[in-house]
Amino acid sequence: MANEKKPEKDIVQALRLLDERIKTAAARSGRSPESVVLMAVSKFHSLDDIMAAYHAGIRLFGENRVQEAEKKFGELELEGCSLHLIGHLQRNKAKKAVKLFDCIQSVNSMSLVEELAERSQEAGKVTDILLELHTAEDTKNGFPDADSLFAALERALGFASLRVRGLMTMAPFVQDKAAIRASFVACRKAYEKAKDLFKAENFDTLSMGMTNDFELAIEEGSTLLRIGSAIFGARL
Ligand SMILES: *Cc1c(COP(=O)(O)O)cnc(C)c1O
């Protein structure tokens, strides 16, 4: 972990500020602040930082690599805490991922759906997943369009070992707010359409919004923010 230790009080302070901004954005959009869950993205950050966030009340963490997550969270027993995978998952790491994560947000292909279903069944587990929609030119992961995502969603709903909780997307890393908003709108529309089409139980999660764009994401209906830098500081 390349990052130097961040004083615990900085993380507490950062979370307080973030909480205010989330409440303000929710109010502006006529939403209750409770309808938006905050995930702390702890990739590249140390166990000390994770513990500081936990003590400050965070109960949901996100990591984007199986190996790093295993190293940091493998032995850790944080009561009431969940861990999500938010980065691209290779099929050969699906078994480990099913063991380690409460939810895999970055499911981006039919073959990964099938692999995760099989591994979850072997493990005697029901795994929560989100399907990732590709909505930005400068990002690479995700189903290329809503139709391919819906086909995988239909398949996933046929497996008792998977519980499809919703969709996830990443907006482009640009200053142009209209381009960011267009990404979020595309994902929200696919999410609403999927709700209508499949009427699946527990389909309640729209994961959108990072440090630079979470206020727009809240305005566009996000129910889960994935925030790293605004909590832990810049990644080195
Ligand atoms: C790193 C990462 C985040 C958090 O990014 P910040 O800009 O630090 O808030 C969110 N989602 C995904 C998929 C990521 O890889």
PDB file of C-alpha atoms and ligand atoms in Angstrom:
ATOM      1  CA  MET A   1       0.000   0.000   0.000  1.00  0.00           C
ATOM      2  CA  ALA A   2       1.793   3.007  -1.300  1.00  0.00           C
ATOM      3  CA  ASN A   3      -0.212   5.555   0.609  1.00  0.00           C
ATOM      4  CA  GLU A   4       1.108   7.038   3.816  1.00  0.00           C
ATOM      5  CA  LYS A   5      -1.053   6.744   6.882  1.00  0.00           C
ATOM      6  CA  LYS A   6      -3.776   9.311   7.057  1.00  0.00           C
ATOM      7  CA  PRO A   7      -4.559  10.637  10.531  1.00  0.00           C
ATOM      8  CA  GLU A   8      -7.808   9.133  11.791  1.00  0.00           C
ATOM      9  CA  LYS A   9      -9.295  12.546  12.491  1.00  0.00           C
ATOM     10  CA  ASP A  10      -8.859  13.517   8.826  1.00  0.00           C
ATOM     11  CA  ILE A  11     -10.992  10.574   7.764  1.00  0.00           C
ATOM     12  CA  VAL A  12     -13.638  11.435  10.361  1.00  0.00           C
ATOM     13  CA  GLN A  13     -13.625  15.027   9.142  1.00  0.00           C
ATOM     14  CA  ALA A  14     -13.774  13.966   5.481  1.00  0.00           C
ATOM     15  CA  LEU A  15     -16.755  11.708   6.187  1.00  0.00           C
ATOM     16  CA  ARG A  16     -18.559  14.497   7.985  1.00  0.00           C
ATOM     17  CA  LEU A  17     -18.107  16.828   5.017  1.00  0.00           C
ATOM     18  CA  LEU A  18     -19.168  14.130   2.583  1.00  0.00           C
ATOM     19  CA  ASP A  19     -22.269  13.413   4.625  1.00  0.00           C
ATOM     20  CA  GLU A  20     -23.256  17.075   4.414  1.00  0.00           C
ATOM     21  CA  ARG A  21     -22.765  17.145   0.653  1.00  0.00           C
ATOM     22  CA  ILE A  22     -24.799  13.951   0.209  1.00  0.00           C
ATOM     23  CA  LYS A  23     -27.640  15.356   2.319  1.00  0.00           C
ATOM     24  CA  THR A  24     -27.615  18.614   0.362  1.00  0.00           C
ATOM     25  CA  ALA A  25     -27.664  16.869  -3.008  1.00  0.00           C
ATOM     26  CA  ALA A  26     -30.436  14.525  -1.852  1.00  0.00           C
ATOM     27  CA  ALA A  27     -32.542  17.414  -0.574  1.00  0.00           C
ATOM     28  CA  ARG A  28     -32.055  19.297  -3.837  1.00  0.00           C
ATOM     29  CA  SER A  29     -33.356  16.250  -5.708  1.00  0.00           C
ATOM     30  CA  GLY A  30     -36.297  15.732  -3.381  1.00  0.00           C
ATOM     31  CA  ARG A  31     -34.829  12.476  -2.081  1.00  0.00           C
ATOM     32  CA  SER A  32     -34.329  11.287   1.467  1.00  0.00           C
ATOM     33  CA  PRO A  33     -30.668  10.968   2.465  1.00  0.00           C
ATOM     34  CA  GLU A  34     -31.394   7.407   3.619  1.00  0.00           C
ATOM     35  CA  SER A  35     -32.127   6.403   0.022  1.00  0.00           C
ATOM     36  CA  VAL A  36     -28.428   6.819  -0.785  1.00  0.00           C
ATOM     37  CA  VAL A  37     -25.885   4.379   0.682  1.00  0.00           C
ATOM     38  CA  LEU A  38     -22.244   5.359   0.959  1.00  0.00           C
ATOM     39  CA  MET A  39     -19.557   2.830   0.131  1.00  0.00           C
ATOM     40  CA  ALA A  40     -15.949   3.605   1.053  1.00  0.00           C
ATOM     41  CA  VAL A  41     -13.638   2.514  -1.761  1.00  0.00           C
ATOM     42  CA  SER A  42     -10.493   1.439   0.051  1.00  0.00           C
ATOM     43  CA  LYS A  43      -8.339   0.261  -2.876  1.00  0.00           C
ATOM     44  CA  PHE A  44      -4.675   1.236  -2.348  1.00  0.00           C
ATOM     45  CA  HIS A  45      -5.451   2.334   1.195  1.00  0.00           C
ATOM     46  CA  SER A  46      -4.176   0.704   4.358  1.00  0.00           C
ATOM     47  CA  LEU A  47      -5.880  -1.354   7.025  1.00  0.00           C
ATOM     48  CA  ASP A  48      -5.413   1.549   9.427  1.00  0.00           C
ATOM     49  CA  ASP A  49      -7.412   3.771   7.101  1.00  0.00           C
ATOM     50  CA  ILE A  50     -10.081   1.090   6.759  1.00  0.00           C
ATOM     51  CA  MET A  51     -10.330   0.773  10.535  1.00  0.00           C
ATOM     52  CA  ALA A  52     -10.587   4.550  10.892  1.00  0.00           C
ATOM     53  CA  ALA A  53     -13.494   4.613   8.451  1.00  0.00           C
ATOM     54  CA  TYR A  54     -15.106   1.663  10.231  1.00  0.00           C
ATOM     55  CA  HIS A  55     -14.858   3.428  13.581  1.00  0.00           C
ATOM     56  CA  ALA A  56     -16.404   6.491  11.972  1.00  0.00           C
ATOM     57  CA  GLY A  57     -19.443   4.406  11.037  1.00  0.00           C
ATOM     58  CA  ILE A  58     -18.732   3.051   7.544  1.00  0.00           C
ATOM     59  CA  ARG A  59     -20.171  -0.442   7.094  1.00  0.00           C
ATOM     60  CA  LEU A  60     -19.667  -0.961   3.369  1.00  0.00           C
ATOM     61  CA  PHE A  61     -16.302  -1.149   1.624  1.00  0.00           C
ATOM     62  CA  GLY A  62     -15.349  -1.575  -2.008  1.00  0.00           C
ATOM     63  CA  GLU A  63     -12.174  -2.991  -3.501  1.00  0.00           C
ATOM     64  CA  ASN A  64     -11.359  -3.450  -7.154  1.00  0.00           C
ATOM     65  CA  ARG A  65      -8.913  -6.345  -7.032  1.00  0.00           C
ATOM     66  CA  VAL A  66      -9.472  -9.795  -5.596  1.00  0.00           C
ATOM     67  CA  GLN A  67      -5.900 -10.185  -4.400  1.00  0.00           C
ATOM     68  CA  GLU A  68      -5.668  -6.862  -2.628  1.00  0.00           C
ATOM     69  CA  ALA A  69      -9.073  -7.377  -1.031  1.00  0.00           C
ATOM     70  CA  GLU A  70      -8.045 -10.811   0.213  1.00  0.00           C
ATOM     71  CA  LYS A  71      -4.855  -9.460   1.699  1.00  0.00           C
ATOM     72  CA  LYS A  72      -6.632  -6.686   3.561  1.00  0.00           C
ATOM     73  CA  PHE A  73     -10.060  -8.131   4.383  1.00  0.00           C
ATOM     74  CA  GLY A  74      -9.362 -11.875   4.340  1.00  0.00           C
ATOM     75  CA  GLU A  75      -8.623 -12.178   8.045  1.00  0.00           C
ATOM     76  CA  LEU A  76     -10.552  -9.139   9.142  1.00  0.00           C
ATOM     77  CA  GLU A  77     -13.788  -9.731  11.033  1.00  0.00           C
ATOM     78  CA  LEU A  78     -15.559  -6.396  11.037  1.00  0.00           C
ATOM     79  CA  GLU A  79     -18.951  -6.836  12.597  1.00  0.00           C
ATOM     80  CA  GLY A  80     -21.875  -5.823  10.414  1.00  0.00           C
ATOM     81  CA  CYS A  81     -19.609  -4.950   7.516  1.00  0.00           C
ATOM     82  CA  SER A  82     -20.003  -5.779   3.820  1.00  0.00           C
ATOM     83  CA  LEU A  83     -17.407  -5.891   1.085  1.00  0.00           C
ATOM     84  CA  HIS A  84     -18.134  -5.409  -2.622  1.00  0.00           C
ATOM     85  CA  LEU A  85     -15.972  -6.020  -5.661  1.00  0.00           C
ATOM     86  CA  ILE A  86     -16.106  -3.056  -8.035  1.00  0.00           C
ATOM     87  CA  GLY A  87     -13.312  -3.873 -10.494  1.00  0.00           C
ATOM     88  CA  HIS A  88     -13.109  -6.213 -13.465  1.00  0.00           C
ATOM     89  CA  LEU A  89     -13.181  -9.874 -12.418  1.00  0.00           C
ATOM     90  CA  GLN A  90     -11.376 -12.566 -14.376  1.00  0.00           C
ATOM     91  CA  ARG A  91     -13.241 -15.845 -14.559  1.00  0.00           C
ATOM     92  CA  ASN A  92     -10.358 -17.759 -13.009  1.00  0.00           C
ATOM     93  CA  LYS A  93     -10.734 -15.659  -9.844  1.00  0.00           C
ATOM     94  CA  ALA A  94     -14.492 -16.159  -9.567  1.00  0.00           C
ATOM     95  CA  LYS A  95     -14.201 -18.878  -6.937  1.00  0.00           C
ATOM     96  CA  LYS A  96     -12.127 -16.685  -4.634  1.00  0.00           C
ATOM     97  CA  ALA A  97     -14.371 -13.697  -5.302  1.00  0.00           C
ATOM     98  CA  VAL A  98     -17.510 -15.622  -4.329  1.00  0.00           C
ATOM     99  CA  LYS A  99     -15.874 -16.516  -1.033  1.00  0.00           C
ATOM    100  CA  LEU A 100     -14.616 -13.045  -0.238  1.00  0.00           C
ATOM    101  CA  PHE A 101     -17.266 -10.587  -1.405  1.00  0.00           C
ATOM    102  CA  ASP A 102     -20.863 -10.004  -0.365  1.00  0.00           C
ATOM    103  CA  CYS A 103     -21.614  -8.507  -3.757  1.00  0.00           C
ATOM    104  CA  ILE A 104     -19.899  -8.392  -7.116  1.00  0.00           C
ATOM    105  CA  GLN A 105     -20.827  -5.109  -8.788  1.00  0.00           C
ATOM    106  CA  SER A 106     -18.707  -5.434 -11.887  1.00  0.00           C
ATOM    107  CA  VAL A 107     -20.342  -8.350 -13.694  1.00  0.00           C
ATOM    108  CA  ASN A 108     -19.832  -7.575 -17.361  1.00  0.00           C
ATOM    109  CA  SER A 109     -20.413 -10.709 -19.450  1.00  0.00           C
ATOM    110  CA  MET A 110     -22.721 -13.668 -19.880  1.00  0.00           C
ATOM    111  CA  SER A 111     -19.828 -16.064 -19.276  1.00  0.00           C
ATOM    112  CA  LEU A 112     -19.016 -14.373 -15.970  1.00  0.00           C
ATOM    113  CA  VAL A 113     -22.668 -14.684 -14.919  1.00  0.00           C
ATOM    114  CA  GLU A 114     -22.485 -18.418 -15.606  1.00  0.00           C
ATOM    115  CA  GLU A 115     -19.149 -18.845 -13.857  1.00  0.00           C
ATOM    116  CA  LEU A 116     -20.327 -16.976 -10.755  1.00  0.00           C
ATOM    117  CA  ALA A 117     -23.543 -19.008 -10.643  1.00  0.00           C
ATOM    118  CA  GLU A 118     -21.595 -22.251 -10.757  1.00  0.00           C
ATOM    119  CA  ARG A 119     -19.023 -21.166  -8.156  1.00  0.00           C
ATOM    120  CA  SER A 120     -21.719 -19.862  -5.828  1.00  0.00           C
ATOM    121  CA  GLN A 121     -23.645 -23.083  -6.103  1.00  0.00           C
ATOM    122  CA  GLU A 122     -20.493 -25.092  -5.313  1.00  0.00           C
ATOM    123  CA  ALA A 123     -19.890 -22.893  -2.293  1.00  0.00           C
ATOM    124  CA  GLY A 124     -23.504 -23.364  -1.152  1.00  0.00           C
ATOM    125  CA  LYS A 125     -23.971 -19.636  -1.291  1.00  0.00           C
ATOM    126  CA  VAL A 126     -26.259 -17.078  -2.883  1.00  0.00           C
ATOM    127  CA  THR A 127     -24.159 -14.238  -4.275  1.00  0.00           C
ATOM    128  CA  ASP A 128     -25.458 -10.735  -4.830  1.00  0.00           C
ATOM    129  CA  ILE A 129     -24.427  -9.239  -8.153  1.00  0.00           C
ATOM    130  CA  LEU A 130     -24.859  -6.028 -10.079  1.00  0.00           C
ATOM    131  CA  LEU A 131     -24.529  -5.896 -13.842  1.00  0.00           C
ATOM    132  CA  GLU A 132     -22.215  -3.188 -15.123  1.00  0.00           C
ATOM    133  CA  LEU A 133     -23.319  -1.087 -18.069  1.00  0.00           C
ATOM    134  CA  HIS A 134     -20.693   0.608 -20.215  1.00  0.00           C
ATOM    135  CA  THR A 135     -21.807   4.214 -20.646  1.00  0.00           C
ATOM    136  CA  ALA A 136     -18.611   6.223 -21.182  1.00  0.00           C
ATOM    137  CA  GLU A 137     -16.145   6.275 -24.029  1.00  0.00           C
ATOM    138  CA  ASP A 138     -13.076   6.516 -21.828  1.00  0.00           C
ATOM    139  CA  THR A 139     -13.934   3.549 -19.602  1.00  0.00           C
ATOM    140  CA  LYS A 140     -13.581  -0.019 -20.760  1.00  0.00           C
ATOM    141  CA  ASN A 141     -15.687  -2.336 -18.646  1.00  0.00           C
ATOM    142  CA  GLY A 142     -19.326  -3.259 -18.730  1.00  0.00           C
ATOM    143  CA  PHE A 143     -21.910  -4.655 -21.095  1.00  0.00           C
ATOM    144  CA  PRO A 144     -21.693  -2.652 -24.340  1.00  0.00           C
ATOM    145  CA  ASP A 145     -25.433  -1.923 -24.444  1.00  0.00           C
ATOM    146  CA  ALA A 146     -28.685  -2.433 -22.560  1.00  0.00           C
ATOM    147  CA  ASP A 147     -29.791  -5.348 -24.747  1.00  0.00           C
ATOM    148  CA  SER A 148     -26.739  -7.497 -24.041  1.00  0.00           C
ATOM    149  CA  LEU A 149     -27.093  -6.612 -20.377  1.00  0.00           C
ATOM    150  CA  PHE A 150     -30.773  -7.638 -20.350  1.00  0.00           C
ATOM    151  CA  ALA A 151     -29.917 -10.991 -21.932  1.00  0.00           C
ATOM    152  CA  ALA A 152     -27.399 -11.682 -19.155  1.00  0.00           C
ATOM    153  CA  LEU A 153     -29.838 -10.416 -16.553  1.00  0.00           C
ATOM    154  CA  GLU A 154     -32.491 -12.836 -17.744  1.00  0.00           C
ATOM    155  CA  ARG A 155     -29.970 -15.665 -17.586  1.00  0.00           C
ATOM    156  CA  ALA A 156     -28.786 -14.618 -14.110  1.00  0.00           C
ATOM    157  CA  LEU A 157     -32.361 -14.606 -12.795  1.00  0.00           C
ATOM    158  CA  GLY A 158     -32.590 -18.268 -13.740  1.00  0.00           C
ATOM    159  CA  PHE A 159     -29.869 -19.240 -11.243  1.00  0.00           C
ATOM    160  CA  ALA A 160     -30.894 -19.832  -7.644  1.00  0.00           C
ATOM    161  CA  SER A 161     -27.299 -19.168  -6.581  1.00  0.00           C
ATOM    162  CA  LEU A 162     -27.357 -15.566  -7.815  1.00  0.00           C
ATOM    163  CA  ARG A 163     -29.380 -12.603  -6.644  1.00  0.00           C
ATOM    164  CA  VAL A 164     -29.314  -9.742  -9.129  1.00  0.00           C
ATOM    165  CA  ARG A 165     -29.533  -6.554  -7.115  1.00  0.00           C
ATOM    166  CA  GLY A 166     -29.299  -3.945  -9.844  1.00  0.00           C
ATOM    167  CA  LEU A 167     -26.955  -2.074 -12.159  1.00  0.00           C
ATOM    168  CA  MET A 168     -23.661  -0.235 -11.926  1.00  0.00           C
ATOM    169  CA  THR A 169     -21.879   2.223 -14.169  1.00  0.00           C
ATOM    170  CA  MET A 170     -18.880   4.523 -14.314  1.00  0.00           C
ATOM    171  CA  ALA A 171     -19.219   7.966 -15.895  1.00  0.00           C
ATOM    172  CA  PRO A 172     -16.385   9.380 -18.015  1.00  0.00           C
ATOM    173  CA  PHE A 173     -13.492  11.133 -16.251  1.00  0.00           C
ATOM    174  CA  VAL A 174     -14.181  14.544 -17.735  1.00  0.00           C
ATOM    175  CA  GLN A 175     -15.119  18.037 -16.580  1.00  0.00           C
ATOM    176  CA  ASP A 176     -18.122  18.189 -18.910  1.00  0.00           C
ATOM    177  CA  LYS A 177     -21.133  17.763 -16.634  1.00  0.00           C
ATOM    178  CA  ALA A 178     -23.468  17.041 -19.542  1.00  0.00           C
ATOM    179  CA  ALA A 179     -21.339  14.054 -20.574  1.00  0.00           C
ATOM    180  CA  ILE A 180     -21.274  12.715 -17.004  1.00  0.00           C
ATOM    181  CA  ARG A 181     -25.010  13.181 -16.622  1.00  0.00           C
ATOM    182  CA  ALA A 182     -25.650  11.417 -19.937  1.00  0.00           C
ATOM    183  CA  SER A 183     -23.863   8.329 -18.567  1.00  0.00           C
ATOM    184  CA  PHE A 184     -25.929   8.300 -15.399  1.00  0.00           C
ATOM    185  CA  VAL A 185     -29.168   8.852 -17.322  1.00  0.00           C
ATOM    186  CA  ALA A 186     -28.359   5.936 -19.645  1.00  0.00           C
ATOM    187  CA  CYS A 187     -27.794   3.638 -16.682  1.00  0.00           C
ATOM    188  CA  ARG A 188     -30.880   4.834 -14.810  1.00  0.00           C
ATOM    189  CA  LYS A 189     -33.028   4.246 -17.887  1.00  0.00           C
ATOM    190  CA  ALA A 190     -31.669   0.723 -18.309  1.00  0.00           C
ATOM    191  CA  TYR A 191     -32.291   0.120 -14.588  1.00  0.00           C
ATOM    192  CA  GLU A 192     -35.898   1.284 -14.822  1.00  0.00           C
ATOM    193  CA  LYS A 193     -36.499  -0.711 -17.953  1.00  0.00           C
ATOM    194  CA  ALA A 194     -35.039  -3.833 -16.339  1.00  0.00           C
ATOM    195  CA  LYS A 195     -37.352  -3.329 -13.366  1.00  0.00           C
ATOM    196  CA  ASP A 196     -40.338  -3.171 -15.716  1.00  0.00           C
ATOM    197  CA  LEU A 197     -39.266  -6.081 -17.874  1.00  0.00           C
ATOM    198  CA  PHE A 198     -38.256  -8.606 -15.226  1.00  0.00           C
ATOM    199  CA  LYS A 199     -39.991  -7.487 -12.032  1.00  0.00           C
ATOM    200  CA  ALA A 200     -37.240  -9.235 -10.124  1.00  0.00           C
ATOM    201  CA  GLU A 201     -37.271  -9.406  -6.337  1.00  0.00           C
ATOM    202  CA  ASN A 202     -34.525  -7.490  -4.520  1.00  0.00           C
ATOM    203  CA  PHE A 203     -33.710  -5.485  -7.640  1.00  0.00           C
ATOM    204  CA  ASP A 204     -33.147  -2.233  -5.791  1.00  0.00           C
ATOM    205  CA  THR A 205     -29.615  -0.966  -6.364  1.00  0.00           C
ATOM    206  CA  LEU A 206     -28.300   1.621  -8.802  1.00  0.00           C
ATOM    207  CA  SER A 207     -24.578   2.027  -8.165  1.00  0.00           C
ATOM    208  CA  MET A 208     -23.354   5.317  -9.637  1.00  0.00           C
ATOM    209  CA  GLY A 209     -21.200   8.185  -8.464  1.00  0.00           C
ATOM    210  CA  MET A 210     -17.602   8.629  -7.374  1.00  0.00           C
ATOM    211  CA  THR A 211     -15.663  11.463  -5.738  1.00  0.00           C
ATOM    212  CA  ASN A 212     -15.881  13.772  -8.721  1.00  0.00           C
ATOM    213  CA  ASP A 213     -19.448  13.177  -9.777  1.00  0.00           C
ATOM    214  CA  PHE A 214     -21.539  11.835  -6.886  1.00  0.00           C
ATOM    215  CA  GLU A 215     -23.806  14.874  -6.618  1.00  0.00           C
ATOM    216  CA  LEU A 216     -24.888  14.455 -10.232  1.00  0.00           C
ATOM    217  CA  ALA A 217     -25.346  10.730  -9.586  1.00  0.00           C
ATOM    218  CA  ILE A 218     -27.666  11.457  -6.660  1.00  0.00           C
ATOM    219  CA  GLU A 219     -29.682  13.806  -8.857  1.00  0.00           C
ATOM    220  CA  GLU A 220     -29.994  11.004 -11.413  1.00  0.00           C
ATOM    221  CA  GLY A 221     -31.241   8.421  -8.924  1.00  0.00           C
ATOM    222  CA  SER A 222     -28.163   6.631  -7.596  1.00  0.00           C
ATOM    223  CA  THR A 223     -28.804   4.492  -4.515  1.00  0.00           C
ATOM    224  CA  LEU A 224     -25.163   3.584  -3.883  1.00  0.00           C
ATOM    225  CA  LEU A 225     -22.142   5.898  -4.081  1.00  0.00           C
ATOM    226  CA  ARG A 226     -18.648   4.432  -4.491  1.00  0.00           C
ATOM    227  CA  ILE A 227     -16.294   6.983  -2.982  1.00  0.00           C
ATOM    228  CA  GLY A 228     -12.565   6.694  -2.415  1.00  0.00           C
ATOM    229  CA  SER A 229     -10.487   9.876  -2.635  1.00  0.00           C
ATOM    230  CA  ALA A 230     -12.981  12.147  -0.880  1.00  0.00           C
ATOM    231  CA  ILE A 231     -12.705   9.876   2.183  1.00  0.00           C
ATOM    232  CA  PHE A 232      -9.134   8.605   2.205  1.00  0.00           C
ATOM    233  CA  GLY A 233      -7.299  11.249   0.196  1.00  0.00           C
ATOM    234  CA  ALA A 234      -5.607  10.836  -3.157  1.00  0.00           C
ATOM    235  CA  ARG A 235      -4.292   7.424  -4.215  1.00  0.00           C
ATOM    236  CA  LEU A 236      -0.580   7.488  -4.927  1.00  0.00           C
TER     237      LEU A 236
HETATM  238  C1  LIG B   1     -11.679   3.700  -7.679  1.00  0.00           C
HETATM  239  C2  LIG B   1     -13.095   3.520  -7.969  1.00  0.00           C
HETATM  240  C3  LIG B   1     -14.068   4.313  -7.346  1.00  0.00           C
HETATM  241  C4  LIG B   1     -13.745   5.438  -6.372  1.00  0.00           C
HETATM  242  O1  LIG B   1     -13.087   6.487  -7.005  1.00  0.00           O
HETATM  243  P1  LIG B   1     -12.840   7.913  -6.323  1.00  0.00           P
HETATM  244  O2  LIG B   1     -12.719   8.846  -7.462  1.00  0.00           O
HETATM  245  O3  LIG B   1     -11.586   7.788  -5.533  1.00  0.00           O
HETATM  246  O4  LIG B   1     -13.997   8.223  -5.459  1.00  0.00           O
HETATM  247  C5  LIG B   1     -15.399   4.044  -7.644  1.00  0.00           C
HETATM  248  N1  LIG B   1     -15.758   3.071  -8.511  1.00  0.00           N
HETATM  249  C6  LIG B   1     -14.851   2.303  -9.138  1.00  0.00           C
HETATM  250  C7  LIG B   1     -15.318   1.256 -10.066  1.00  0.00           C
HETATM  251  C8  LIG B   1     -13.489   2.502  -8.899  1.00  0.00           C
HETATM  252  O5  LIG B   1     -12.597   1.732  -9.528  1.00  0.00           O
END
